[in-house]
Amino acid sequence: MKATFKYIVTAFAVCATLVSCQKDNLTGNADDKPAVGNVRVIEANFGIATKSTLGGEAGRTPLFSNGDKIMVSNTTSKEECTVSVDEKGQATFTTTLTGALTAVYPSNAAKLNGNAIDGVIVPATQDGTFAKANIAKATIASDATSATFENQTSLLRFYVDESIGVESITITADEDIADNSKTIVVDPEGDTTLDKVTDDPGKRICYVSVLPGTFTSLKFTSVTTTQTLCENSTVERTAPNVTLTANKIYNAFIPYYIDLGTAGMWGYCNVGAFLPEDAGMYFAWGETTGHKPSTEGEGAFTFGNDNGGFADDLSNCPYYCGNDKFTKYMVTGYGENWGGTGNPDNLTVLEAVDDAATANWGEGWRMPKIEEFEALKELCTNNFESGYSFGTSPNIIFLPAAGNGINTDLEDKGSWGIYWSSTLNTDNNEEIDGPGNGNTLEFGEDDEETSIETTFEGRFLGCSVRPIINAAAPATSDELYKTNPTEMEEKNVF
């Protein structure tokens, strides 16, 4: 099977070309075999109702190729049939079996009980290719001339970047996630046809086929050549209470960093994102539970008091207690905005409990300080194209222009980006509505002019977060990367 970027057209004439089948009969008697010429020509299609986009890869759909093998059974006999594809793209196969049939693609994924197909086999060792990660089955009525194959597995989708050097990915579950195995090991570089994310061949995606089910935990373990802060260069992440449904694809996130030298070690994507170009989630300053918009523009956010989203009246800000007062992160000199007991706390850097990067990616990860954004700004490498890239190839990160949330609206996505630092701005508190602004990195395009600068915003604003890793963190994977995502994004497989 191969992958293509166009949909299958199913309304084709039946191909008259007959292809070979190898038949095994349960009794072994020649008299039980159908007569020569007693064949059925069956169109093979993938289920249209389940086709969808995979990530940004619009219209991506698997197609049959000439020579693909399908296992067919009528419970008493089985045949391995060879697919033929005509000039219009319609796939067909022929079988000498009569009656109602079950068919599995690829043929070696059929779990057999004698000559009957009793399910599908998910291999415990895989190479991460999309084309080889689908196991589809069709039920064919006794008088049918077409078969619609539906995927029987769930797919996990992993990001692979050559600058990270991912050598292997292991998925460990508390129940069987492959055929008689609680573990699947993937070699993401095992096939050069891995799917590209962008025109950069070093940024790709690998897919892992797993048995559907409900799992108390899924642990993702990635062995890399670059994550040197970790013991044995191993990055781990555990997802608790996961239900995987057949024919769904799930973004399985692993928190990697890209080493930008003197500018630090930066996460490859935003908090809440899967790919570097994804916007991810939006946070008020000091907020650790992010928000994904339901749409772009007006009405994108409906959370908080009166469903007001990132309300500019400060009502949904962390530690806000009314009357322009906060109970945390306020400096002397703005005592009128202090709502806690005693004097202002003079905290000017977010503590770990209020750090969105730490809360979502785990210990060792944190939001950058404003000085680190200043250093990053000096590594800007390209003209503005819906964001900026920073670093030197192959160690480059991309910050997308994700826009910002204000009240219930998502503004300026694609043209402007605002990223929170962990640093409180102590010099300009009265220049924006509300006290206690957070320092930011901002960039974008306005009136055909581009800019990038460090500045500040009111802490109520919904902005992006790009984690940075603490180079002084303990060199153990448990302390660096013990993260527990509350959800795994799902999409249809095909």
Coordinates of N, CA, C and O in Angstrom, one line a residue, residues 1-5 57 60 127-133 160 187-198 201-207:
M1 N 0.8 -1.2 0.0 CA 0.0 0.0 0.0 C 0.9 1.2 0.0 O 1.9 1.3 0.6
K2 N 0.4 2.2 -0.7 CA 1.1 3.5 -0.6 C 0.2 4.6 -0.2 O -1.0 4.5 -0.3
A3 N 0.8 5.7 0.2 CA 0.0 6.9 0.6 C 0.0 7.9 -0.5 O 1.0 8.0 -1.3
T4 N -1.1 8.6 -0.6 CA -1.2 9.6 -1.6 C -1.9 10.8 -1.1 O -2.5 10.7 0.0
F5 N -1.9 11.9 -1.8 CA -2.5 13.1 -1.3 C -3.8 13.5 -2.1 O -4.1 14.6 -2.3
E57 N -1.9 17.5 6.7 CA -1.7 16.8 5.4 C -3.1 16.6 4.8 O -3.7 15.6 4.9
R60 N -5.1 13.3 2.9 CA -4.2 12.2 2.9 C -5.0 10.9 3.0 O -5.7 10.7 4.0
D127 N 8.2 -0.2 11.9 CA 9.2 0.8 11.4 C 8.6 2.2 11.3 O 9.3 3.1 10.8
G128 N 7.4 2.4 11.7 CA 6.9 3.8 11.8 C 6.3 4.4 10.5 O 6.0 5.6 10.5
T129 N 6.2 3.6 9.5 CA 5.6 4.1 8.2 C 4.1 4.1 8.2 O 3.5 3.2 8.7
F130 N 3.5 5.2 7.7 CA 2.1 5.3 7.6 C 1.5 4.1 6.9 O 0.5 3.5 7.3
A131 N 2.1 3.8 5.7 CA 1.5 2.7 4.8 C 1.5 1.4 5.5 O 0.6 0.5 5.2
K132 N 2.4 1.1 6.4 CA 2.5 -0.2 7.1 C 1.9 -0.2 8.5 O 1.9 -1.2 9.2
A133 N 1.2 0.9 8.8 CA 0.7 1.0 10.2 C -0.9 0.8 10.1 O -1.5 1.1 11.1
V160 N 9.2 13.3 14.6 CA 10.6 12.9 14.5 C 11.4 14.0 13.8 O 11.1 14.4 12.7
D187 N 11.3 1.6 15.2 CA 12.5 2.2 14.7 C 12.1 3.3 13.7 O 11.7 3.0 12.6
P188 N 12.1 4.6 14.2 CA 11.5 5.6 13.3 C 12.3 6.0 12.1 O 11.9 6.6 11.2
E189 N 13.6 5.5 12.1 CA 14.4 5.7 10.9 C 14.5 4.4 10.0 O 15.3 4.2 9.2
G190 N 13.6 3.4 10.3 CA 13.7 2.1 9.7 C 13.3 2.1 8.2 O 13.5 1.2 7.5
D191 N 12.7 3.2 7.8 CA 12.2 3.3 6.4 C 12.3 4.7 5.9 O 11.8 5.6 6.6
T192 N 13.0 4.9 4.8 CA 13.2 6.3 4.3 C 11.9 7.0 3.8 O 11.9 8.1 3.4
T193 N 10.8 6.2 3.8 CA 9.6 6.8 3.2 C 8.7 7.4 4.4 O 7.6 7.7 4.1
L194 N 9.3 7.6 5.5 CA 8.5 8.2 6.6 C 8.0 9.5 6.1 O 8.6 10.3 5.3
D195 N 6.8 9.9 6.6 CA 6.1 11.0 6.1 C 6.7 12.3 6.5 O 7.1 12.5 7.7
K196 N 6.9 13.3 5.6 CA 7.5 14.6 5.9 C 6.4 15.5 6.5 O 5.3 15.5 6.1
V197 N 6.9 16.3 7.4 CA 6.0 17.3 8.0 C 6.0 18.6 7.1 O 5.0 19.2 6.9
T198 N 7.2 18.9 6.7 CA 7.4 20.1 5.9 C 8.3 19.7 4.7 O 8.6 18.6 4.5
P201 N 13.3 17.6 4.9 CA 13.2 16.1 5.1 C 13.5 15.7 6.4 O 13.3 14.5 6.8
G202 N 14.2 16.5 7.2 CA 14.6 16.1 8.6 C 13.5 16.2 9.6 O 13.6 15.8 10.7
K203 N 12.3 16.8 9.2 CA 11.2 17.0 10.1 C 10.1 16.1 9.6 O 9.4 16.4 8.6
R204 N 9.8 15.0 10.3 CA 8.9 14.0 9.8 C 8.0 13.5 10.9 O 8.1 13.9 12.1
I205 N 7.1 12.6 10.5 CA 6.2 12.0 11.5 C 6.3 10.5 11.3 O 6.4 10.0 10.2
C206 N 6.2 9.7 12.4 CA 6.1 8.3 12.2 C 4.8 7.8 12.9 O 4.3 8.5 13.8
Y207 N 4.3 6.7 12.5 CA 3.0 6.2 12.9 C 3.2 4.8 13.5 O 4.0 4.0 13.1

